[in-house]
Coordinates of C-alpha atoms in Angstrom, one line a residue:
M1 CA 125.2 -47.5 116.8
L2 CA 122.0 -49.4 117.6
Y3 CA 119.5 -47.3 119.5
G4 CA 116.3 -48.7 121.0
R5 CA 113.6 -46.8 122.9
Y6 CA 111.0 -49.0 124.7
S7 CA 107.9 -47.7 126.5
F8 CA 106.7 -49.5 129.6
F9 CA 103.1 -49.2 130.7
N10 CA 102.2 -49.9 134.3
T11 CA 99.5 -49.9 137.0
F12 CA 100.0 -49.2 140.7
L13 CA 99.0 -52.0 143.0
D14 CA 99.3 -49.7 146.1
D15 CA 98.8 -46.0 146.8
A16 CA 102.2 -44.4 146.0
V17 CA 104.2 -41.3 146.9
L18 CA 107.1 -40.6 144.5
P19 CA 109.7 -37.8 144.7
Y20 CA 109.4 -34.7 142.5
Y21 CA 112.1 -36.0 140.2
K22 CA 111.6 -39.8 139.8
G23 CA 114.7 -40.8 137.9
S24 CA 117.0 -41.8 140.7
T25 CA 114.2 -43.8 142.5
F26 CA 113.7 -45.8 139.3
R27 CA 117.4 -46.3 138.7
G28 CA 118.1 -47.6 142.2
V29 CA 115.3 -50.2 142.3
F30 CA 116.0 -51.2 138.7
G31 CA 119.6 -52.1 139.6
H32 CA 118.5 -54.3 142.5
A33 CA 115.9 -56.0 140.3
L34 CA 118.3 -56.6 137.4
K35 CA 120.8 -58.2 139.8
S36 CA 118.2 -60.4 141.4
V37 CA 117.1 -61.9 138.1
T38 CA 120.5 -62.3 136.4
C39 CA 123.0 -63.0 139.2
A40 CA 123.9 -66.7 139.4
L41 CA 126.4 -66.4 142.3
K42 CA 124.4 -64.3 144.8
R43 CA 127.1 -64.1 147.4
Q44 CA 130.0 -63.3 145.1
E45 CA 131.3 -59.8 144.7
C46 CA 131.0 -58.6 141.1
S47 CA 134.7 -57.5 141.0
S48 CA 135.9 -61.0 141.5
C49 CA 133.1 -63.0 140.0
L50 CA 134.0 -65.8 137.6
L51 CA 130.9 -64.9 135.4
R52 CA 131.6 -61.2 135.2
E53 CA 132.6 -61.1 131.6
K54 CA 129.3 -62.6 130.4
C55 CA 127.0 -61.1 133.1
V56 CA 124.2 -58.8 132.0
Y57 CA 124.2 -56.9 135.3
A58 CA 128.0 -56.3 135.2
F59 CA 127.7 -55.1 131.6
V60 CA 125.0 -52.6 132.6
F61 CA 126.0 -51.4 136.0
E62 CA 129.5 -52.5 136.9
I63 CA 131.4 -50.7 134.2
R64 CA 135.1 -50.2 135.0
S65 CA 137.0 -47.1 134.3
N66 CA 138.4 -48.7 131.1
G67 CA 134.8 -49.3 130.0
E68 CA 135.0 -53.0 130.3
S69 CA 133.0 -55.4 132.6
G70 CA 135.7 -58.0 132.1
S71 CA 139.2 -58.7 133.5
S72 CA 142.1 -56.3 133.9
D73 CA 144.0 -58.4 131.3
Q74 CA 141.4 -57.3 128.8
A75 CA 141.9 -53.7 129.7
E76 CA 145.5 -53.9 128.6
T77 CA 144.4 -54.8 125.1
L78 CA 142.1 -51.8 124.6
A79 CA 143.1 -49.1 122.2
P80 CA 144.6 -46.0 123.9
E81 CA 141.6 -43.8 123.0
R82 CA 139.3 -46.2 124.8
R83 CA 141.5 -46.3 128.0
R84 CA 141.6 -42.5 128.2
I85 CA 137.9 -42.1 128.9
A86 CA 137.7 -41.9 132.6
A87 CA 134.0 -42.6 133.0
P88 CA 132.5 -44.7 130.1
P89 CA 128.8 -44.2 129.6
H90 CA 126.2 -46.7 130.8
P91 CA 124.5 -48.5 127.9
Y92 CA 121.0 -47.4 129.0
V93 CA 118.9 -44.4 130.0
L94 CA 115.8 -44.6 132.2
E95 CA 113.3 -41.9 131.3
P96 CA 110.8 -41.4 134.1
P97 CA 107.5 -39.5 133.8
L98 CA 108.2 -35.8 133.2
D99 CA 105.3 -34.5 135.2
T100 CA 105.8 -33.2 138.8
R101 CA 103.0 -35.2 140.3
R102 CA 103.9 -37.0 143.5
S103 CA 100.8 -38.9 144.7
Y104 CA 99.2 -41.9 142.9
L105 CA 96.3 -44.1 143.8
Q106 CA 96.0 -47.8 143.6
G107 CA 94.9 -48.7 140.1
E108 CA 96.3 -45.6 138.5
S109 CA 98.6 -46.0 135.6
F110 CA 102.1 -44.5 135.0
D111 CA 104.5 -44.9 132.1
F112 CA 108.3 -44.7 131.6
S113 CA 110.8 -45.4 128.9
L114 CA 114.0 -47.4 128.7
I115 CA 116.6 -46.4 126.1
L116 CA 119.3 -49.0 125.2
F117 CA 122.5 -48.6 123.2
G118 CA 124.4 -51.1 121.1
Q119 CA 124.6 -54.6 122.4
A120 CA 122.3 -53.8 125.4
N121 CA 119.4 -54.1 122.9
D122 CA 120.1 -57.9 122.8
Y123 CA 119.4 -58.1 126.5
L124 CA 115.9 -56.6 126.3
P125 CA 114.2 -59.8 127.6
Y126 CA 116.3 -59.5 130.8
F127 CA 115.3 -55.8 131.2
V128 CA 111.6 -56.7 130.8
Y129 CA 111.9 -59.4 133.4
A130 CA 113.8 -57.1 135.7
L131 CA 111.2 -54.4 135.4
E132 CA 108.5 -56.9 136.3
E133 CA 110.6 -57.7 139.4
M134 CA 111.0 -54.0 140.1
G135 CA 107.2 -53.8 140.3
L136 CA 107.2 -56.5 143.0
L137 CA 109.9 -54.7 144.9
G138 CA 108.1 -51.4 144.6
I139 CA 109.2 -47.8 144.2
G140 CA 108.7 -44.6 146.1
R141 CA 106.7 -45.3 149.3
Q142 CA 103.2 -46.0 150.6
S143 CA 101.7 -45.8 154.1
G144 CA 104.0 -47.3 156.7
N145 CA 107.1 -46.1 154.7
T146 CA 107.2 -49.2 152.5
R147 CA 107.6 -49.1 148.7
A148 CA 104.5 -49.0 146.5
R149 CA 104.2 -52.0 144.1
F150 CA 103.1 -51.8 140.5
R151 CA 102.3 -54.3 137.7
L152 CA 103.9 -54.2 134.2
E153 CA 101.0 -54.2 131.7
S154 CA 102.8 -53.9 128.4
V155 CA 105.9 -52.9 126.5
M156 CA 106.0 -51.1 123.2
A157 CA 108.6 -50.0 120.6
D158 CA 107.0 -47.2 118.6
A159 CA 103.5 -48.6 117.6
T160 CA 104.5 -52.3 118.0
V161 CA 103.4 -54.2 121.1
L162 CA 106.4 -56.3 122.3
Y163 CA 105.0 -57.7 125.5
N164 CA 101.7 -57.8 127.4
R165 CA 101.0 -59.4 130.8
R166 CA 98.2 -61.6 129.6
E167 CA 100.3 -63.6 127.1
R168 CA 103.6 -63.1 129.0
S169 CA 105.7 -63.5 125.9
L170 CA 108.1 -61.1 124.2
K171 CA 107.8 -60.5 120.5
S172 CA 111.0 -61.6 118.7
G173 CA 112.8 -59.3 116.3
N174 CA 115.0 -56.3 116.1
F175 CA 113.3 -53.1 117.2
A176 CA 116.3 -50.8 117.5
E177 CA 117.3 -48.3 114.8
D178 CA 120.8 -47.6 113.5
L179 CA 121.8 -44.2 114.8
V180 CA 124.2 -42.7 112.3
I181 CA 126.2 -39.4 112.4
S182 CA 128.3 -38.0 109.6
D183 CA 130.9 -35.3 109.6
S184 CA 128.4 -32.4 109.3
T185 CA 131.2 -29.8 108.9
R186 CA 131.9 -31.1 105.4
S187 CA 128.4 -31.3 104.2
N188 CA 127.3 -28.8 101.5
E189 CA 123.6 -29.9 101.7
L190 CA 122.7 -28.5 105.2
K191 CA 119.9 -26.0 105.2
P192 CA 120.8 -22.6 106.7
C193 CA 120.0 -22.2 110.4
E194 CA 120.6 -18.9 112.2
S195 CA 118.4 -19.4 115.3
L196 CA 117.1 -22.2 117.5
E197 CA 115.6 -22.7 120.9
L198 CA 116.8 -25.5 123.3
T199 CA 114.6 -26.7 126.1
L200 CA 116.0 -28.7 129.0
L201 CA 113.2 -31.1 130.0
T202 CA 115.1 -32.7 132.9
P203 CA 118.1 -31.3 134.9
L204 CA 121.2 -30.9 132.8
R205 CA 124.5 -31.3 134.7
L206 CA 127.6 -30.2 132.7
K207 CA 131.1 -29.8 133.9
Y208 CA 133.5 -27.3 132.3
E209 CA 137.0 -26.8 133.5
N210 CA 136.2 -29.2 136.4
R211 CA 133.2 -27.3 137.8
L212 CA 129.5 -27.5 137.3
E213 CA 128.1 -24.8 135.0
A214 CA 125.1 -22.6 136.0
T215 CA 125.1 -21.0 132.5
L216 CA 125.0 -22.5 129.1
P217 CA 127.2 -20.8 126.4
F218 CA 126.8 -22.6 123.1
H219 CA 130.4 -23.8 123.0
I220 CA 129.9 -25.6 126.4
L221 CA 126.8 -27.3 125.1
I222 CA 128.6 -28.5 122.0
R223 CA 131.6 -29.7 124.0
A224 CA 129.1 -31.8 126.0
A225 CA 127.4 -33.1 122.9
L226 CA 130.7 -34.2 121.4
R227 CA 131.7 -36.0 124.6
R228 CA 128.4 -37.8 124.7
I229 CA 128.4 -38.8 121.1
S230 CA 132.0 -39.8 120.9
S231 CA 131.9 -42.0 124.0
L232 CA 128.6 -43.7 123.1
F233 CA 129.8 -44.5 119.6
Q234 CA 133.2 -45.6 120.8
Y235 CA 131.9 -48.1 123.3
Y236 CA 128.6 -49.2 121.8
G237 CA 128.9 -48.4 118.1
A238 CA 131.4 -48.7 115.3
G239 CA 133.9 -46.4 116.8
E240 CA 134.4 -42.7 117.6
P241 CA 133.0 -40.6 114.7
A242 CA 135.5 -38.8 112.5
L243 CA 134.3 -35.3 113.4
D244 CA 136.2 -32.0 113.3
Y245 CA 136.1 -31.8 117.1
R246 CA 138.4 -28.8 117.6
G247 CA 137.0 -26.9 114.7
L248 CA 133.4 -27.5 115.9
V249 CA 134.2 -26.1 119.3
E250 CA 136.0 -23.1 117.9
R251 CA 133.1 -22.3 115.6
A252 CA 130.6 -22.8 118.4
Q253 CA 132.1 -19.8 120.1
R254 CA 130.6 -17.6 117.4
V255 CA 127.1 -18.5 118.4
T256 CA 125.5 -16.1 120.9
V257 CA 122.7 -16.3 123.5
D258 CA 119.7 -14.2 122.5
Q259 CA 117.4 -15.1 125.4
S260 CA 117.5 -17.4 128.4
S261 CA 115.0 -18.6 131.1
L262 CA 117.5 -21.2 132.5
H263 CA 117.5 -21.7 136.2
W264 CA 119.3 -24.0 138.6
F265 CA 117.1 -26.8 140.0
D266 CA 118.3 -28.7 143.1
W267 CA 117.0 -32.1 144.2
K268 CA 118.1 -34.8 146.6
R269 CA 118.6 -38.5 146.0
Y270 CA 119.7 -41.2 148.4
S271 CA 122.6 -43.4 147.3
N272 CA 122.5 -46.9 148.6
R273 CA 126.1 -47.5 147.7
Q274 CA 127.3 -44.5 149.6
D275 CA 124.6 -44.7 152.3
Q276 CA 123.9 -41.0 152.2
S277 CA 121.7 -38.3 150.7
M278 CA 123.2 -36.4 147.8
L279 CA 122.3 -33.0 146.4
M280 CA 122.0 -33.2 142.7
G281 CA 121.5 -29.9 140.9
G282 CA 121.1 -29.1 137.2
L283 CA 119.9 -26.5 134.7
M284 CA 116.3 -26.5 133.5
G285 CA 114.3 -24.1 131.3
S286 CA 114.9 -22.7 127.8
I287 CA 117.5 -20.8 125.9
R288 CA 117.6 -19.3 122.5
Y289 CA 120.8 -19.1 120.4
S290 CA 121.6 -17.2 117.2
G291 CA 124.5 -17.5 114.7
P292 CA 125.8 -20.0 112.2
L293 CA 124.1 -23.1 113.7
A294 CA 123.4 -25.4 110.7
E295 CA 126.4 -27.7 111.2
F296 CA 125.6 -28.3 114.9
L297 CA 122.0 -29.4 114.3
P298 CA 122.9 -33.1 113.5
L299 CA 124.9 -33.3 116.8
L300 CA 122.0 -31.9 118.9
R301 CA 119.5 -34.1 117.1
I302 CA 121.5 -37.1 118.2
C303 CA 121.5 -35.8 121.8
E304 CA 117.8 -35.3 121.7
K305 CA 117.7 -39.1 121.6
T306 CA 120.6 -40.0 123.8
H307 CA 120.4 -37.3 126.5
L308 CA 123.7 -35.5 127.5
G309 CA 125.6 -34.4 130.5
K310 CA 126.2 -36.3 133.8
Q311 CA 123.9 -38.9 135.3
T312 CA 122.0 -39.6 132.1
S313 CA 121.2 -43.1 133.4
F314 CA 118.8 -41.4 135.8
G315 CA 117.1 -39.6 132.9
L316 CA 118.9 -36.4 133.3
G317 CA 119.9 -34.2 130.3
K318 CA 116.8 -34.7 128.2
I319 CA 116.7 -31.9 125.7
I320 CA 114.4 -30.9 122.8
L321 CA 115.1 -28.5 120.0
T322 CA 112.4 -26.1 118.8
G323 CA 112.2 -23.1 116.5
A324 CA 115.2 -23.8 114.3
K325 CA 115.0 -21.0 111.8
P326 CA 117.0 -20.0 108.7

């Protein structure tokens, strides 16, 4: 599966006040901006639009329950394993700044990242254009309760500058990497690992047995990692990886929690579609596991890049592994 991570560097044109967690603010304005720069039939509903099957906005935001942005006839031709996924993943993640700062002055800089999966990397020029438009629309608020505008200065992939505002041209080429996962349970070359620490950098929302979890037993973490990996690779890669799903979950139950500083963090976001405020909670903090962990490291390393859990498009579920020890 192609995986691209692009860093956007910006400067505020107004004094700005942003929420404590900035992901939902970014995501909402980003959706409006992308639609404004890509939609050819402004007054047409996406669900009945003639251009839906080839529309960048529909591909990114209007994903149907069958995972397609195309017609219902197409849905009938999907393989059964693709139709059974109730909520296919969005092909992007917006990573907002991780700091808790809320106030910014005119002229100050702030950065964020955009992660794209699979075919979405082909649409990078549209995303750059949309994020320029997002700067004109503004984010957060300024005095008078209007949004604060910003200017896109440059875009980078690793150390390569892809775009800068002076030249206003996007460097051509493929800047995504091929994310590969093998059946780690059959590998005899894995180094032993009996202990690791997991840090949740943004709120992690996981459901187990149809309820949100306020604790994180290792088997629940691995179930979430397998769901995230299998759905991303199924829709945006070469197909669902041939992993020993049941065996991995069973063996994950042998791993125990040594120490935990996890806590529940609640935050509010406003949904334009539902026209109401929504309480969005998730786990944050660190947790240390011990046990036979080696075969699970490749899965968690993938999720370090892709995020996991619910609402990943907002930037939720960003994790980092530290202290993996034999």
